XYZ file of C-alpha atoms in Angstrom:
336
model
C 162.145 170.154 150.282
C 163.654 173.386 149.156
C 161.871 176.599 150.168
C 160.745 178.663 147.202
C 162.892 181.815 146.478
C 161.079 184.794 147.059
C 161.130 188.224 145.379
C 160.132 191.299 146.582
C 159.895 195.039 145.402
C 159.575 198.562 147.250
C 158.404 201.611 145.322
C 158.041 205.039 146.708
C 156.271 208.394 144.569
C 155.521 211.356 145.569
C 151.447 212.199 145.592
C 150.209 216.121 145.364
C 147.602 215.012 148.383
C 147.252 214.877 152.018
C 148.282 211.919 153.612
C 144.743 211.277 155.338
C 143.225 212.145 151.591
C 145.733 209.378 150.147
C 145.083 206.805 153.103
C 141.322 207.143 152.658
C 141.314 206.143 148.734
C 143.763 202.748 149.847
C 141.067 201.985 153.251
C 137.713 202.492 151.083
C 138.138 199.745 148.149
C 134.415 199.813 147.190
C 134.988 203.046 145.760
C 138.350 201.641 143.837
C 136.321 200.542 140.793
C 135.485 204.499 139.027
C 138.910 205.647 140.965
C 141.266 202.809 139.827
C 141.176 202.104 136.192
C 142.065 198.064 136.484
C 139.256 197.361 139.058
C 136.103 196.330 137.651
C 134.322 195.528 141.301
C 135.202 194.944 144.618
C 133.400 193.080 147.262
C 133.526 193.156 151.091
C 133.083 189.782 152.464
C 133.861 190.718 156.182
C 135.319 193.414 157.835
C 135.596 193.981 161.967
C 136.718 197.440 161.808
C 140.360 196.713 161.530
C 140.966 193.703 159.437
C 138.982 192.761 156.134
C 138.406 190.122 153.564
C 137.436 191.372 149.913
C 137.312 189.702 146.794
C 137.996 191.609 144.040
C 138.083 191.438 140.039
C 140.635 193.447 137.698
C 140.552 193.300 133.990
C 144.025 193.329 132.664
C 145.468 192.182 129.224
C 142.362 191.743 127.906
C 140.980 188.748 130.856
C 139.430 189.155 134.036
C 141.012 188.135 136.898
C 139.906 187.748 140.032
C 142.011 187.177 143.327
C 140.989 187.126 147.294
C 142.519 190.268 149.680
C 143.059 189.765 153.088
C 143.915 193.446 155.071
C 144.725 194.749 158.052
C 143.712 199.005 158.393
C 145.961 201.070 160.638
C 144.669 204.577 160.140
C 146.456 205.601 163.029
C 150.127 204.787 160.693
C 148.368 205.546 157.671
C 149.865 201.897 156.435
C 147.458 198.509 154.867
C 148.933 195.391 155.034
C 147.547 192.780 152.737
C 147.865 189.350 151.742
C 146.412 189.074 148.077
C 145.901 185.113 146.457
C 143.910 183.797 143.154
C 141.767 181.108 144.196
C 141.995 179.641 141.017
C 146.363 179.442 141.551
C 147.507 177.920 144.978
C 150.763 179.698 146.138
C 150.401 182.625 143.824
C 150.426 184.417 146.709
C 150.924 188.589 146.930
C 152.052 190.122 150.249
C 152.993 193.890 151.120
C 151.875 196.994 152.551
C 151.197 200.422 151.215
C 152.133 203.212 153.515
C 151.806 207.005 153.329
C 153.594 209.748 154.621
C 153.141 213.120 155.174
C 155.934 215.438 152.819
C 154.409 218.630 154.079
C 150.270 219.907 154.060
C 149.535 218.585 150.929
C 151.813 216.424 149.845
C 152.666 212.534 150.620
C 155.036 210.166 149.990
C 153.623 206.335 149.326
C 155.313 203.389 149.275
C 154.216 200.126 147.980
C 156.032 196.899 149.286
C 155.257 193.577 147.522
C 156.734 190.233 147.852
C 155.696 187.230 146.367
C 157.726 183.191 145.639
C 158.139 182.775 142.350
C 155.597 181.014 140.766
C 154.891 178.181 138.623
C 155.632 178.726 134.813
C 152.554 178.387 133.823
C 150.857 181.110 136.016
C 149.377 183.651 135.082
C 150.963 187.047 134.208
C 151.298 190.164 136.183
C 152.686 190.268 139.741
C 153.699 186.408 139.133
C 155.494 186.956 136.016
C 159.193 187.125 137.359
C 160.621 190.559 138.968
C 159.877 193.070 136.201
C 156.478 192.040 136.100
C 156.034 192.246 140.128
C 158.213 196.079 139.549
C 156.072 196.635 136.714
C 152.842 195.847 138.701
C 154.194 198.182 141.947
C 154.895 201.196 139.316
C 151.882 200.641 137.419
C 149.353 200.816 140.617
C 151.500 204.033 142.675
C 150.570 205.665 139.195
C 147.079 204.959 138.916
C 146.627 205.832 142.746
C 148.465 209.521 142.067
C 146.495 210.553 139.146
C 143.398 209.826 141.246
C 144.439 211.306 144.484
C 145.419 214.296 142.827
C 142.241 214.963 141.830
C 141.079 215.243 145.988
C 139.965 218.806 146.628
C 137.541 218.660 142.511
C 136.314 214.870 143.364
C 133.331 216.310 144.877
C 132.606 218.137 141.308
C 133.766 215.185 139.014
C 132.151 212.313 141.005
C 128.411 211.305 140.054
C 126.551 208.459 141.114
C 122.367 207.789 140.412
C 120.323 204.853 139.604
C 116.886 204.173 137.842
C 114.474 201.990 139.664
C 111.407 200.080 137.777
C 108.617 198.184 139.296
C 107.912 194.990 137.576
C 104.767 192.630 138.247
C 106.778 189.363 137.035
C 108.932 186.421 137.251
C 112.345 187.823 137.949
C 113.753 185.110 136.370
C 113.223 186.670 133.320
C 114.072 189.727 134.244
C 117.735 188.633 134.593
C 117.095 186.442 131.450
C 117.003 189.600 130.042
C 119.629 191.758 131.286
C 122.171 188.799 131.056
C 121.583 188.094 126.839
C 123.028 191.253 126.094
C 123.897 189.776 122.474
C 120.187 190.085 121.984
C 120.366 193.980 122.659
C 120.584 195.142 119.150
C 117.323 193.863 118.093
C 115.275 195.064 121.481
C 116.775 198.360 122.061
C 116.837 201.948 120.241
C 120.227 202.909 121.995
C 122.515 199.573 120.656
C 123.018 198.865 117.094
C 125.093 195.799 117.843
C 127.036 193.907 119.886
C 129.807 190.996 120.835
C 130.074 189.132 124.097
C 132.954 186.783 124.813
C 132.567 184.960 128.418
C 135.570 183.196 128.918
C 134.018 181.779 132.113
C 130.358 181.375 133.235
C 129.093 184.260 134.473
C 132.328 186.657 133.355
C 131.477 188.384 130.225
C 133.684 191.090 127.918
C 131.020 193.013 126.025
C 131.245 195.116 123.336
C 128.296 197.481 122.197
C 128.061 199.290 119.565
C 125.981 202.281 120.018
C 126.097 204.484 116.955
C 126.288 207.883 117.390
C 124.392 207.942 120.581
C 127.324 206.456 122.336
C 129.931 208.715 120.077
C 130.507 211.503 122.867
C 128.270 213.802 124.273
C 128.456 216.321 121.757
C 128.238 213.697 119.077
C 125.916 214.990 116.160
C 123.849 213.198 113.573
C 126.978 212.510 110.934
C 129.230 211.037 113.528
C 130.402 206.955 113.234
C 129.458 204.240 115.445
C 131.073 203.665 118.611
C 131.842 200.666 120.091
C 132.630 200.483 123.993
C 133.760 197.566 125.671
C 132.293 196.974 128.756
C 133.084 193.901 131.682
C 130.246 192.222 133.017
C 130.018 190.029 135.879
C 126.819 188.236 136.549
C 125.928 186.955 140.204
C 122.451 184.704 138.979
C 121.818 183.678 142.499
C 122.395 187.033 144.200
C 120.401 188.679 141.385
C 122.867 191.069 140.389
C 124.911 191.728 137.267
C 128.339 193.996 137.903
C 129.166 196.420 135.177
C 132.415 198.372 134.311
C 132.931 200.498 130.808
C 136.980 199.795 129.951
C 137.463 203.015 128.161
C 134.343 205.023 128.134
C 133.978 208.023 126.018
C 134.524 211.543 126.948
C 133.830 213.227 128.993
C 133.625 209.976 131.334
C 136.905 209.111 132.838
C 135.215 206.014 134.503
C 132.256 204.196 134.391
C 130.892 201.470 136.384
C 127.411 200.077 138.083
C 125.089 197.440 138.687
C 121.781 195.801 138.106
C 120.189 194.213 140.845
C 116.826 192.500 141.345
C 114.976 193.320 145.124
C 111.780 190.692 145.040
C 109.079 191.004 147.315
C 105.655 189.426 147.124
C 103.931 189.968 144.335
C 107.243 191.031 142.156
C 110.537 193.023 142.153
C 111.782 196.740 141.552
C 114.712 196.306 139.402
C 117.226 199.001 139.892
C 120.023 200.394 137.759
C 123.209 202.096 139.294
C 125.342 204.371 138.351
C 128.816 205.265 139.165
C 130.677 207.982 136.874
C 134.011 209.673 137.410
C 134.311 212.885 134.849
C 137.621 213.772 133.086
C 138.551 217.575 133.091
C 140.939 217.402 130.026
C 138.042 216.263 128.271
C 135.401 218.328 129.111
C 135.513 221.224 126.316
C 136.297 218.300 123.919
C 133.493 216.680 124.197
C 130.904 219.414 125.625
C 132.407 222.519 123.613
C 134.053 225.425 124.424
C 133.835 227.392 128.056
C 132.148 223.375 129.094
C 132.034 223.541 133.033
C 132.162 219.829 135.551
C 128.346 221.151 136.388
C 127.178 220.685 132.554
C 128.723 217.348 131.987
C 127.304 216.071 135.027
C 123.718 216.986 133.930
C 124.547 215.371 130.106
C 125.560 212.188 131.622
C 123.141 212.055 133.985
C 120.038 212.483 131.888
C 122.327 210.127 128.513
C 122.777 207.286 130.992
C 119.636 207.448 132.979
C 117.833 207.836 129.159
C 119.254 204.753 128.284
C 118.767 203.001 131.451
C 114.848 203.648 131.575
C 114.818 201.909 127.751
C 116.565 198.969 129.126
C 114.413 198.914 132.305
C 110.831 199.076 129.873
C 112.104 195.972 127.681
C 113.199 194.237 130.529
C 109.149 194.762 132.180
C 108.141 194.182 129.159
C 109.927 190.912 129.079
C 108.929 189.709 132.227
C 105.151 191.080 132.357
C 104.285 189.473 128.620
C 104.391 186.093 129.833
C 102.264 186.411 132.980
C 99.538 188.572 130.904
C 98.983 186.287 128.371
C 99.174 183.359 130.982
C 96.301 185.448 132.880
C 94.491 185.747 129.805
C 94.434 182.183 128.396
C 92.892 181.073 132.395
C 90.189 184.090 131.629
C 89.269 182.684 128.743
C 88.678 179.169 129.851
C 86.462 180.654 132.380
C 84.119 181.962 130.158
């Protein structure tokens, strides 16, 4: 049998960073979700201190895809190699490296090699769509990686992360009940006016809220139109947790992702709601007004977000709790 051609690409751009700065973004991909703009979450399924298995999800061209990434660290070289494959496509595999160099103090040079056979027609686009698509891809992710490197010596300003915790005396079953129909937000909570949820697979949904002028910008005032953000959901029943990421969330958020998750214990669960935020300079005046400074935004967005998050957190107890009062109260009554 033939062996199947194989294509390859090797793209090289110069990054306004330190090498170790530029390395560090590349070695740490839990943090690539509110630093990379495709990557709605990444997991770390094993990791031994030099080679790692992740899964991660990236919503591109409207879907969600997610794909399995197999890496080997070398801090030392300041290089990853990785083997990248879609469970749900045999043989549509990606391998390559990325690799950074030092062009003086503060500058790098990284290059991203990718090679990959070319696949089946009926694949699915991006890296498998024939040689401008795997160029495309390479150019596309060296950008994305220099406009957030570049931002190394302010991240400490511009990154934000929180969460709001809730106790709840309840089933979580219907906790999560609640946090996954997020079509029935519009008639529970203050904050959403509507919504839309398409889930092209169980458990992946592509959410879009509408949340008036609350949701507008953070200098939106009371004549402003509704705003609706789209949002990527992916829901982990078993686990308990539901994965969040806002596709384009308004200023002065540059990115936006988090998580629900459920922690039981005996006699309930504290349901927690985190928060990951990545600030845009450009946009801070915008949004904020004139002489608007990274320390004011953060405080907006963190007491917007953890506003909104405390509503969602009191309909969710209230969800949960209703059931097991009135059950409590129909067995009083029978006692009396």
């Amino acid at each position: 049998m033939p062996s199947q051609p194989v294509r390859s690409v090797r793209r090289t751009v110069c990054v306004a960073a330190p090498a170790h700065v530029v390395y560090g973004m590349l070695a740490d991909a839990p943090r690539w979700p509110v630093l990379l703009p495709s990557y709605v979450h990444v997991e770390r399924m094993d990791f031994d201190g030099a080679r790692e298995t992740l899964l991660a999800w990236e919503f591109q061209g409207g879907r969600v895809r997610s794909s399995r990434l197999r890496r080997t660290l070398r801090p030392q070289a300041h290089r990853v190699d990785f083997e990248q494959d879609d469970p749900a496509w045999p043989g549509d595999t990606v391998a390559g490296s990325w690799s950074v160099e030092p062009d003086g103090a503060e500058r790098s040079l990284v290059t991203l090699w990718q090679q990959t056979p070319n696949a089946p027609a009926n694949a699915p686009a991006g890296r498998s769509a024939g040689p401008d698509g795997l160029d495309a891809d390479a150019a596309g992710r060296l950008a994305r990686l220099r406009e957030a490197a570049e931002r190394w010596d302010r991240l400490d300003e511009l990154l934000l992360a929180f969460e709001e915790r809730m106790r709840i005396e309840g089933p979580a079953e219907l906790v999560y009940d609640f946090l996954y129909r997020v079509e029935d937000w519009p008639e529970l909570l203050p904050h959403v006016d509507g919504s839309s949820v398409r889930e092209d697979r169980p458990g992946t949904q592509v959410v879009v809220l509408d949340t008036g002028a609350a949701g507008a910008g953070f200098a939106a005032g009371p004549d402003d139109g509704a705003a609706g953000f789209e949002t990527v959901r992916l829901c982990f029943p078993h686990a308990g947790r539901i994965v969040f990421k806002e596709t384009a969330p308004p200023a002065p958020l540059t990115a936006h992702s988090g998580e629900w998750s459920l922690v039981p214990d005996e006699s309930g669960l504290t349901v927690v709601c985190a928060h990951r935020v990545l600030l845009g300079e450009e946009s801070l005046e915008a949004a904020l007004g004139a002489g608007a400074l990274p320390v004011d935004a953060r405080r907006q967005v963190r007491e917007r977000l953890g506003r909104e998050s405390r509503q969602t957190l009191r309909l969710a107890k209230w969800h949960a709790e209703s059931p097991v009062r009135r059950l409590r109260q129909g067995r009083g009554g029978s006692r009396r």
